PDB file of C-alpha atoms in Angstrom:
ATOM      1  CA  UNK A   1      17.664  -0.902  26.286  1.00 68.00           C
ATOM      2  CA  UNK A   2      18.699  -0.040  22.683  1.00 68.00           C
ATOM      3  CA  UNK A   3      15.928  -1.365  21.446  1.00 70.00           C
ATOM      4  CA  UNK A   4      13.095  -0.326  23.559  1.00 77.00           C
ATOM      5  CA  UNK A   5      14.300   3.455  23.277  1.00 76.00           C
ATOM      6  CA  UNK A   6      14.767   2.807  19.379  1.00 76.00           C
ATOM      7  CA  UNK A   7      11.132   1.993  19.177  1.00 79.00           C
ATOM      8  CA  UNK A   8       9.630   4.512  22.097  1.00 81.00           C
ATOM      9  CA  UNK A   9      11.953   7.650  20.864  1.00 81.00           C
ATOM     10  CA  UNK A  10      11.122   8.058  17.423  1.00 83.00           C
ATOM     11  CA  UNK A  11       7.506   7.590  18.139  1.00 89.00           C
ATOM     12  CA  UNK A  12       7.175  11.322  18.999  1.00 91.00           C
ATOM     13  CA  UNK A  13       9.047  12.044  15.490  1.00 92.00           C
ATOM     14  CA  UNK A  14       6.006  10.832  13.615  1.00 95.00           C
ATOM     15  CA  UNK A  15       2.983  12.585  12.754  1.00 97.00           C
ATOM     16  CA  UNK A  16       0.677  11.366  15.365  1.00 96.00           C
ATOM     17  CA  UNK A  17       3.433  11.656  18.070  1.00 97.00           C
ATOM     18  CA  UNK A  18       4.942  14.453  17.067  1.00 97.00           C
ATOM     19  CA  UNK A  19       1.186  16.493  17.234  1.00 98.00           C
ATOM     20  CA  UNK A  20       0.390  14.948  20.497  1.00 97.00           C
ATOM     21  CA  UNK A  21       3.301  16.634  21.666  1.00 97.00           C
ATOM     22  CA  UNK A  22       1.968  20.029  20.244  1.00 98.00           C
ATOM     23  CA  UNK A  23      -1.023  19.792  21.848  1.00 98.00           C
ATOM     24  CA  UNK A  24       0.437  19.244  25.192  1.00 98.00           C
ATOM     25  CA  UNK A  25       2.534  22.220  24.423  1.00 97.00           C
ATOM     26  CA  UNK A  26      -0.727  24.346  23.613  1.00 97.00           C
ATOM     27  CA  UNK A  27      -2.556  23.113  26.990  1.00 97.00           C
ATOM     28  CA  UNK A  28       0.069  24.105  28.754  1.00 97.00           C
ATOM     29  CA  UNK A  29       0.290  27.291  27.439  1.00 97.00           C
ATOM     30  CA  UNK A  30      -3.187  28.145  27.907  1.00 96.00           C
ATOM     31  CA  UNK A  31      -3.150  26.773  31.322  1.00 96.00           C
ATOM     32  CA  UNK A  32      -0.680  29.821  31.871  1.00 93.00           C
ATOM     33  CA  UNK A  33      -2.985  31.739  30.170  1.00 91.00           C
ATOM     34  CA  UNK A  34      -0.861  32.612  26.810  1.00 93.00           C
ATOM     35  CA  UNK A  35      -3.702  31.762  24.279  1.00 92.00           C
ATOM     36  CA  UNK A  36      -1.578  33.992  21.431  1.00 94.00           C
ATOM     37  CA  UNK A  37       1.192  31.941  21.831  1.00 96.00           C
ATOM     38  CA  UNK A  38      -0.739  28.486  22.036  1.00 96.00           C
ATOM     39  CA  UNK A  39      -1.640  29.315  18.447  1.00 97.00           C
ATOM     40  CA  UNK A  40       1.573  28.614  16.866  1.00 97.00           C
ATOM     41  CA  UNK A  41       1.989  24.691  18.503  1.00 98.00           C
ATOM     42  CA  UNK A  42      -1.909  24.460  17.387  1.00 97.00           C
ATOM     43  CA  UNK A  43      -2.038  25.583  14.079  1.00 98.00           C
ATOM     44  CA  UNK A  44       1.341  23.327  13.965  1.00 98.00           C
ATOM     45  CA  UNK A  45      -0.648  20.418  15.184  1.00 98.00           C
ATOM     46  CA  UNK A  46      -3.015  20.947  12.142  1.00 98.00           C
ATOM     47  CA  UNK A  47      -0.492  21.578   9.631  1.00 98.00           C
ATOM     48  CA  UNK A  48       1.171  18.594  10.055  1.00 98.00           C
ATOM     49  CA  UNK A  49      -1.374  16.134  10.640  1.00 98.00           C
ATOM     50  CA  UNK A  50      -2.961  17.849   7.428  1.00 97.00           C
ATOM     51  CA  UNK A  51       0.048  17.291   4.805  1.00 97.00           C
ATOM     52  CA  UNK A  52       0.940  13.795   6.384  1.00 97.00           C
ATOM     53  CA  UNK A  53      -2.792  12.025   5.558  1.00 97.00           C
ATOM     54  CA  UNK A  54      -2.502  13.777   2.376  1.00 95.00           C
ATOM     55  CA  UNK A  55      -2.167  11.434  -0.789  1.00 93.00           C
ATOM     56  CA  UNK A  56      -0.140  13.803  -2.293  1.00 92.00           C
ATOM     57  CA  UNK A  57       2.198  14.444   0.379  1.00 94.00           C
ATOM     58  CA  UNK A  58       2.281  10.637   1.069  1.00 96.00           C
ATOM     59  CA  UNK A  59       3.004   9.479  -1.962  1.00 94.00           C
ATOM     60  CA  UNK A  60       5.509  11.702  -2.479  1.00 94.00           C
ATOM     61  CA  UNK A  61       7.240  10.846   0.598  1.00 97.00           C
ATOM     62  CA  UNK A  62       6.671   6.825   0.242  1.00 97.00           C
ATOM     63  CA  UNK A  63       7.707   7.003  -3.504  1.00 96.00           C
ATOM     64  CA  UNK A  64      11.346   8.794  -2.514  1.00 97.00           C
ATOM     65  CA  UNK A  65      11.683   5.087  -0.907  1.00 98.00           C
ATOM     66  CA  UNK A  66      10.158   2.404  -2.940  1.00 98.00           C
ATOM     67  CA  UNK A  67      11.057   3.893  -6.212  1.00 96.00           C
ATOM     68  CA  UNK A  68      15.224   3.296  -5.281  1.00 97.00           C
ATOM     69  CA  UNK A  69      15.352  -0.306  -5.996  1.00 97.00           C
ATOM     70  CA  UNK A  70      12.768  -1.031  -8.599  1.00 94.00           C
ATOM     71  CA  UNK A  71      13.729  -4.617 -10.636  1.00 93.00           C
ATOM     72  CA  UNK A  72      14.672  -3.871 -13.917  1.00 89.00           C
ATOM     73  CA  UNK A  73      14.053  -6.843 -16.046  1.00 91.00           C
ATOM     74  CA  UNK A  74      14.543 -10.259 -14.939  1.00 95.00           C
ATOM     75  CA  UNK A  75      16.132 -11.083 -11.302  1.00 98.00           C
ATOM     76  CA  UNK A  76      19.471 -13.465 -11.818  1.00 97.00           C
ATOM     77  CA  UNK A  77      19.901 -16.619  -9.645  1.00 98.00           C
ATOM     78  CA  UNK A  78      21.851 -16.502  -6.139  1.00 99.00           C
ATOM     79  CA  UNK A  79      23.215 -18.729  -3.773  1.00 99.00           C
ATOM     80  CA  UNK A  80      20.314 -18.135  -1.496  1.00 99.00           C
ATOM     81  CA  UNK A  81      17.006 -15.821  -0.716  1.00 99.00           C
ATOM     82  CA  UNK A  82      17.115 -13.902   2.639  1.00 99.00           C
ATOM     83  CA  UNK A  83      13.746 -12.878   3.738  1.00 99.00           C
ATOM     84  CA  UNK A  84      13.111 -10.903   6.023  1.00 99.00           C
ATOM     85  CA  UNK A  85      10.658 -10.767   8.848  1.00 96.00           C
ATOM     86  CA  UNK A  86       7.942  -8.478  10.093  1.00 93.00           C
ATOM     87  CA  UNK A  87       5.282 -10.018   8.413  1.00 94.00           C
ATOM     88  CA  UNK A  88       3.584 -12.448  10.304  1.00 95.00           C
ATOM     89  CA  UNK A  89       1.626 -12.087  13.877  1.00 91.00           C
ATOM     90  CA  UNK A  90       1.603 -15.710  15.784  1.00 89.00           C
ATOM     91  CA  UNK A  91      -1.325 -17.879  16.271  1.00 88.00           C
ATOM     92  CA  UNK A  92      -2.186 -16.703  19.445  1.00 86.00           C
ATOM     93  CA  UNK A  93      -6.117 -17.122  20.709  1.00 87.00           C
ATOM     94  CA  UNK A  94      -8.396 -16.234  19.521  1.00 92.00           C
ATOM     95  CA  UNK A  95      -6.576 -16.487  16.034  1.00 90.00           C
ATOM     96  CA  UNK A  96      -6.981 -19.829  14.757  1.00 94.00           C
ATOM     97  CA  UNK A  97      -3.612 -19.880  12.546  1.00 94.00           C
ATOM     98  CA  UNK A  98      -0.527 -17.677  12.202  1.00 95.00           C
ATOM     99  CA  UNK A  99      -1.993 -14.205  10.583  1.00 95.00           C
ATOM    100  CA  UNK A 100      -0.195 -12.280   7.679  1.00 95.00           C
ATOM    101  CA  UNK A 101       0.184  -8.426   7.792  1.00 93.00           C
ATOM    102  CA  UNK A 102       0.221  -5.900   5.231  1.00 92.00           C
ATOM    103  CA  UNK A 103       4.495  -6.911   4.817  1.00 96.00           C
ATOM    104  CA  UNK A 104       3.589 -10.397   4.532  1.00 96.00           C
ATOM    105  CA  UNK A 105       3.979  -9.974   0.728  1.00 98.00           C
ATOM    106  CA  UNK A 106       7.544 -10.453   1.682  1.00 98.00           C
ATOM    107  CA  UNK A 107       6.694 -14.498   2.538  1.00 98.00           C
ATOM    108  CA  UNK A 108       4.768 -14.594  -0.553  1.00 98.00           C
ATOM    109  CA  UNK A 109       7.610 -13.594  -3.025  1.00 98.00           C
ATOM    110  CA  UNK A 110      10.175 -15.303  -1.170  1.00 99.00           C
ATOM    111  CA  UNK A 111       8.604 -18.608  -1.874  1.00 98.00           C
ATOM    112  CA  UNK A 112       7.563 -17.164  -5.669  1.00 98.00           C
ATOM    113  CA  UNK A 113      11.497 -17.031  -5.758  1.00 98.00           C
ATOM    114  CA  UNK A 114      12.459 -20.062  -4.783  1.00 98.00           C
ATOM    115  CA  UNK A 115       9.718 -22.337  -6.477  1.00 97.00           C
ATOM    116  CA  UNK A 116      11.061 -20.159  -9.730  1.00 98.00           C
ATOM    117  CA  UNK A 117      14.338 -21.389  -9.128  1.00 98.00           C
ATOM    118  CA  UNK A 118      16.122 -18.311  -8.531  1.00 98.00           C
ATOM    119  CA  UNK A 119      18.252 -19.873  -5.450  1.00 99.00           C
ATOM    120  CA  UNK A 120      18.423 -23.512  -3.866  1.00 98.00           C
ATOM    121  CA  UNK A 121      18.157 -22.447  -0.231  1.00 98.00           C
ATOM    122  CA  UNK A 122      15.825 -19.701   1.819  1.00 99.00           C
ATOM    123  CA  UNK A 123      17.484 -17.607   4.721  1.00 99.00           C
ATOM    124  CA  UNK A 124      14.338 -16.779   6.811  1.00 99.00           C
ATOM    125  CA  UNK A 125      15.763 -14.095   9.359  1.00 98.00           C
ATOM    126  CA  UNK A 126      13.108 -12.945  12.006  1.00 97.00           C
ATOM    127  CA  UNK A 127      12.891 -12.609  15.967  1.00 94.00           C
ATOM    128  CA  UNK A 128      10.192 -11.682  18.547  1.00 87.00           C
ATOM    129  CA  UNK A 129      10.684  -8.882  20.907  1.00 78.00           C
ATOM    130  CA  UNK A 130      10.428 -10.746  24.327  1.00 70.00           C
ATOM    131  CA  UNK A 131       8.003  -7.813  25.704  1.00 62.00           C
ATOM    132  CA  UNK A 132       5.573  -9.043  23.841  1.00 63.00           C
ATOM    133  CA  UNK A 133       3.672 -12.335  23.804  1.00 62.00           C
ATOM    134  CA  UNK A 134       4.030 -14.830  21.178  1.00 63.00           C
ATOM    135  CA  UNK A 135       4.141 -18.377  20.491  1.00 69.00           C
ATOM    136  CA  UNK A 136       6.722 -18.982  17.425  1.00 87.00           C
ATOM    137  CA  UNK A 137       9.420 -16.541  16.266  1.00 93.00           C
ATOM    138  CA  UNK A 138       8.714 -14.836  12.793  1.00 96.00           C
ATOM    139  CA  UNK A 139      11.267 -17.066  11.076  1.00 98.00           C
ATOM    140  CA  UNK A 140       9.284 -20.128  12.512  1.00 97.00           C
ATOM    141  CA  UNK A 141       5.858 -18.553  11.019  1.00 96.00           C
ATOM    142  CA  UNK A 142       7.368 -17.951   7.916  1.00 98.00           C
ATOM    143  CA  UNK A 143       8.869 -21.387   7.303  1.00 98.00           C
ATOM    144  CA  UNK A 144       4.813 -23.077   8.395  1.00 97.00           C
ATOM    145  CA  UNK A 145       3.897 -20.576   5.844  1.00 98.00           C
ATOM    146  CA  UNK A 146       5.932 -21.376   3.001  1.00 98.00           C
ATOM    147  CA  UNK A 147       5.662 -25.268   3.693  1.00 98.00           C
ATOM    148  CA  UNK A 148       1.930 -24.800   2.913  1.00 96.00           C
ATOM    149  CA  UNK A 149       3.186 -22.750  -0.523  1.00 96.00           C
ATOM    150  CA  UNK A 150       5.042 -26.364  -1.314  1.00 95.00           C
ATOM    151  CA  UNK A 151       8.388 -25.304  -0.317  1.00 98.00           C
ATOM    152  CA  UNK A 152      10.877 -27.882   1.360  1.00 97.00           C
ATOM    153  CA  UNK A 153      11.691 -27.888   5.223  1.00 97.00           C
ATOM    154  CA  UNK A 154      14.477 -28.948   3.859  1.00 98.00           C
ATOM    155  CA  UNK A 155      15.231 -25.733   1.994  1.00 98.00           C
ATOM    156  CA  UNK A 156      14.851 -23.504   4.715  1.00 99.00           C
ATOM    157  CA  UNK A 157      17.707 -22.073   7.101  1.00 99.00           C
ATOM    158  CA  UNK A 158      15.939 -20.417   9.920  1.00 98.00           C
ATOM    159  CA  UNK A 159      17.487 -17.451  11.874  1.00 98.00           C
ATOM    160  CA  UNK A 160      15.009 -16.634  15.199  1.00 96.00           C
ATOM    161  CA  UNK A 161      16.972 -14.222  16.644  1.00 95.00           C
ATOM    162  CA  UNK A 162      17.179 -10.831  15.306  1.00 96.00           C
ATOM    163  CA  UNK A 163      15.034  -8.134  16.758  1.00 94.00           C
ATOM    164  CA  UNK A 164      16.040  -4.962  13.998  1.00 95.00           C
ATOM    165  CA  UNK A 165      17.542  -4.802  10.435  1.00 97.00           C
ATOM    166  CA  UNK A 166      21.231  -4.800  11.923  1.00 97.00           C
ATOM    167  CA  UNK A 167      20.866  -7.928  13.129  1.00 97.00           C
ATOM    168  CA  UNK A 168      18.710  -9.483  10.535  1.00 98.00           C
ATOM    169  CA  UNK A 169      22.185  -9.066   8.711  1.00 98.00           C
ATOM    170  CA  UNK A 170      24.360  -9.564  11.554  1.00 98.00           C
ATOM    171  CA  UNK A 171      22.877 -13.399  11.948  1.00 98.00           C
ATOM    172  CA  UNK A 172      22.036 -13.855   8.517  1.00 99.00           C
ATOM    173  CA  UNK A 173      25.721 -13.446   7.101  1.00 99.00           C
ATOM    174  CA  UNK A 174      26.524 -16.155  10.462  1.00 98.00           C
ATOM    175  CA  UNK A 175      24.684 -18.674   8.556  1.00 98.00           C
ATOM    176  CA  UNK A 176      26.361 -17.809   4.885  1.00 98.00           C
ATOM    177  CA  UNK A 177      29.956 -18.280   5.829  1.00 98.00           C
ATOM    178  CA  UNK A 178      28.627 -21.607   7.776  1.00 98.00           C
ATOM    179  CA  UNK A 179      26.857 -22.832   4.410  1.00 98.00           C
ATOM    180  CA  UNK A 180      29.625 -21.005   2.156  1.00 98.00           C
ATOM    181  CA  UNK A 181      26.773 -18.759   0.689  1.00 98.00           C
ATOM    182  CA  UNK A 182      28.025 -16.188  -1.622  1.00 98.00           C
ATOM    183  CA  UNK A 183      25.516 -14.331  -3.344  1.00 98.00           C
ATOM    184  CA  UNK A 184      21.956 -13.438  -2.112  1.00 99.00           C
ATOM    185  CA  UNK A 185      18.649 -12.018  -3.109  1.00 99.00           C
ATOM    186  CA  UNK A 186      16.975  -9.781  -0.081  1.00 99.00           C
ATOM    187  CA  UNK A 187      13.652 -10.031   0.469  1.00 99.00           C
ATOM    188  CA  UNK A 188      11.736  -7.286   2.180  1.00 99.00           C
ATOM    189  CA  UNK A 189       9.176  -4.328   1.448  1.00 98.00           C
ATOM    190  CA  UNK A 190      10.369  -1.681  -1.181  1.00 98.00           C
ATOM    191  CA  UNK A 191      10.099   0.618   1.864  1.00 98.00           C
ATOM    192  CA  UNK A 192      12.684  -1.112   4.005  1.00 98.00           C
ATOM    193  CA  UNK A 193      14.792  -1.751   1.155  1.00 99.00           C
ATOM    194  CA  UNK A 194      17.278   1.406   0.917  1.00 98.00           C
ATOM    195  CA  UNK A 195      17.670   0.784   5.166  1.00 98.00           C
ATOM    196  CA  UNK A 196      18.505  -2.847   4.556  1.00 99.00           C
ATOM    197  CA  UNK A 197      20.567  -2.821   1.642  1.00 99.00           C
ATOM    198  CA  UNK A 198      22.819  -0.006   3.312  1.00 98.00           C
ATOM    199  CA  UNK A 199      22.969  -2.151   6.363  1.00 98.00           C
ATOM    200  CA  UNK A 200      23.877  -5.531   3.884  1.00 99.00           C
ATOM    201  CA  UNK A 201      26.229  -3.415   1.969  1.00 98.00           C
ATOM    202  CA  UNK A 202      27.836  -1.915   5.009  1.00 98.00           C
ATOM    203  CA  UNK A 203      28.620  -5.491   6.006  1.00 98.00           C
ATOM    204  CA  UNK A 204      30.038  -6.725   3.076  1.00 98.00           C
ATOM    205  CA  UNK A 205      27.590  -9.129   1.849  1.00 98.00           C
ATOM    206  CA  UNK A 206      26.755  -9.065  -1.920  1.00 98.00           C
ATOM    207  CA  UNK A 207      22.657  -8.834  -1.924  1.00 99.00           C
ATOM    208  CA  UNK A 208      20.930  -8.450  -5.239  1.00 99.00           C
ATOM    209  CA  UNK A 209      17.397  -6.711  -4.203  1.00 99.00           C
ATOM    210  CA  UNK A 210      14.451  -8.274  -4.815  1.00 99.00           C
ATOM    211  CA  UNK A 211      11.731  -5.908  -2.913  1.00 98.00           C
ATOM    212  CA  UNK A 212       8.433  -6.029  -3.181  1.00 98.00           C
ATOM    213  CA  UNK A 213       5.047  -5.147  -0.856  1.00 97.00           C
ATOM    214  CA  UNK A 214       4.567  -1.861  -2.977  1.00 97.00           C
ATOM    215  CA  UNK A 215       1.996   0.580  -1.500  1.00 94.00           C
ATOM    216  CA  UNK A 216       2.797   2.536  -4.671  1.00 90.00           C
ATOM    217  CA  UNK A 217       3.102   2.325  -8.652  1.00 81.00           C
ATOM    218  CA  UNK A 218       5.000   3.792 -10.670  1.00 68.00           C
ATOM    219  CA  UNK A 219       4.009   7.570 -11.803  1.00 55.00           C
ATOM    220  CA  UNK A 220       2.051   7.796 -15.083  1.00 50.00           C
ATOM    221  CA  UNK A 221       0.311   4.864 -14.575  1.00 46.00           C
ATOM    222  CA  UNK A 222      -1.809   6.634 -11.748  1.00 50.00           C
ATOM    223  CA  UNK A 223      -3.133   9.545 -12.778  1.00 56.00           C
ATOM    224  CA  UNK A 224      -5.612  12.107 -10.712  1.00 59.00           C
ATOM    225  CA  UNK A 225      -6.944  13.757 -13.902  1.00 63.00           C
ATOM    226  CA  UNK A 226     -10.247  13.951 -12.593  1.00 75.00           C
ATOM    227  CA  UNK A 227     -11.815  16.943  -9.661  1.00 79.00           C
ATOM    228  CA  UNK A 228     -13.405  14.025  -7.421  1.00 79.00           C
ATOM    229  CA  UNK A 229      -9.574  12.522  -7.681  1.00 77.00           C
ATOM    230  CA  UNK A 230      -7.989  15.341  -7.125  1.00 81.00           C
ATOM    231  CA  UNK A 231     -10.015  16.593  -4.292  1.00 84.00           C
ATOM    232  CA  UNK A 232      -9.953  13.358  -2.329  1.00 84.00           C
ATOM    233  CA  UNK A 233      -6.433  12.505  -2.821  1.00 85.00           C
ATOM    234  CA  UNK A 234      -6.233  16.005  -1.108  1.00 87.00           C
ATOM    235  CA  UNK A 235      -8.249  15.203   1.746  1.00 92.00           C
ATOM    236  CA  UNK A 236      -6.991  13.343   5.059  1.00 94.00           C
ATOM    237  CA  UNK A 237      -6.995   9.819   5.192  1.00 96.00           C
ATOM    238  CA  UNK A 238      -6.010   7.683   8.183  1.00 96.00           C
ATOM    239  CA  UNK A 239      -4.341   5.321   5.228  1.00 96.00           C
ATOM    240  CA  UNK A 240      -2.105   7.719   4.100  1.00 96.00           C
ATOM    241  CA  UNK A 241      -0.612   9.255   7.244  1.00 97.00           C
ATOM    242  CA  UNK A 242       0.365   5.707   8.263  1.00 97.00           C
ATOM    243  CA  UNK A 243       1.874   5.117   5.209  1.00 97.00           C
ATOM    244  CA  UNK A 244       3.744   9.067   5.517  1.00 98.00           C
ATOM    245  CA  UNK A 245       4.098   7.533   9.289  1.00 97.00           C
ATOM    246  CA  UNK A 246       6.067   4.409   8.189  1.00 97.00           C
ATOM    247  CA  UNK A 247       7.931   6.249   5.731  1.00 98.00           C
ATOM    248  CA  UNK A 248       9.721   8.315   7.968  1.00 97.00           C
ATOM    249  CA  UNK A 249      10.296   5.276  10.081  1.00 96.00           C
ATOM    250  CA  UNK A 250      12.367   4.060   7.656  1.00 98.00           C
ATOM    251  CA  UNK A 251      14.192   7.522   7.513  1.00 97.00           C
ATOM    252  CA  UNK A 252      14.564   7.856  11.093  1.00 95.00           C
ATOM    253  CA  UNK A 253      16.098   3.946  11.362  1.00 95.00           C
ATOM    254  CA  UNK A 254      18.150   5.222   8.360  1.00 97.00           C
ATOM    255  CA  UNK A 255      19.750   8.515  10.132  1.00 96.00           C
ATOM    256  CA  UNK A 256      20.190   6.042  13.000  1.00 93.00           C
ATOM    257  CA  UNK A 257      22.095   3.675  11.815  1.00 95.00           C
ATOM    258  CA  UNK A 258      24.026   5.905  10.119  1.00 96.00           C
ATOM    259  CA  UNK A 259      24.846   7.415  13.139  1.00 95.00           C
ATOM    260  CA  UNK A 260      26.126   4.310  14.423  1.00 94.00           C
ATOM    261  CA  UNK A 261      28.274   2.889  11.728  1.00 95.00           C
ATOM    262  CA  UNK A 262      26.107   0.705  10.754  1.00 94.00           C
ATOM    263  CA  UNK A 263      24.970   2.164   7.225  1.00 87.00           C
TER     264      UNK A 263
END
């Protein structure tokens, strides 16, 4: 039940949910005929759909995240590589193989990591949530994946279970004390990272981060010196609220978890 109302509840704390909810508000209220006071949940409604498909707003928002664990220099070697999942959809019809998503950067660098000899083994920690259909689990996707990348079978510990970041954790430090695993570099997108190191942290393990699936540079090597920048970085775009959406996913999980003990 946790984790159903963990994914319905904070759906109406986003952007898009959150305004839905507005509107509602204001056809109720001029169903009762109180068209004054249906202005404020409107003009709300606009406001915040406005500002959250804004590039500026976005960015900003996004940046607060990704910009916490940036690599600075070289990444040292560790016992192992966690990576974690939420990046692959399975090869259900009529998809002819498994399918990577916008996080699948996160199987990418994983492998980049181990063929670069950063660690000897590869923690691949991903479930499915039963609700919906699928055919492998995420770690099982990402270990095809990485086999066609010219990584070892062999390599790979596989952890199917977890269904959120806790448990990601939860399972993953199961299989270090079985395989006396000290030291490992986490895998995930520069987005989740603050949420998942907290959680890693929290639990003792010591996790060097290693994010990466960027949707953002660092500043002064952007720049929106020109009008035509500035004014379309000011306009909505469907891209940028679901990247102001996402970000406050990863706030929400964070005030969450916190609120459970678990960050």
């Amino acid at each position: 039940m946790f984790l159903f109302l963990s994914k319905l509840l904070p759906i109406f704390l986003y952007p898009l949910g959150l305004s839905c909810v507005l509107l509602i508000l204001t056809l109720i209220l001029l169903w009762k005929k109180r068209s004054r006071l249906a202005l404020i949940p409107v003009t709300l409604t606009f406001l915040i759909l406005f500002l959250s498909s804004s590039a500026w707003i976005s960015d900003a928002i996004v940046e607060s995240l990704e910009f916490q664990y940036i690599t600075q220099g070289e990444l040292p070697t560790a016992d192992a590589i966690v990576v974690l999942g939420g990046a692959t959809e399975s090869a259900l019809p009529p998809r002819p193989w498994i399918e990577i998503r916008e996080e699948g950067d996160r199987v990418l660098y994983g492998a980049k990591l181990y063929r670069d000899k950063k660690a000897p083994k590869l923690i691949l920690s991903g479930g499915r949530v039963d609700w919906r259909p699928s055919s492998s689990s995420e770690a099982e996707d990402m270990a095809i994946l990485m086999e066609t990348m010219g990584v070892q079978r062999s390599a790979m510990l596989l952890e199917p279970r977890s269904l959120n970041t806790r448990e990601n954790a939860v399972n993953s430090l199961e299989i270090m004390k079985a395989q006396k695993i000290q030291k490992i570099l986490l895998v995930t997108s520069a987005m989740h990272m603050p949420r998942s190191m907290m959680i890693f942290k929290k639990l003792g393990i010591d996790a060097i981060p290693a994010p990466t699936d960027y949707t953002s540079i660092q500043l002064g090597q952007a720049t929106r010196s020109s009008l035509e920048a500035t004014i379309l970085d000011t306009l909505p775009d469907a891209d940028q609220l679901r990247r102001t959406s996402r970000a406050m996913k990863e706030y929400v999980g964070i005030l969450v978890y916190r609120l459970r003990g678990w960050a």
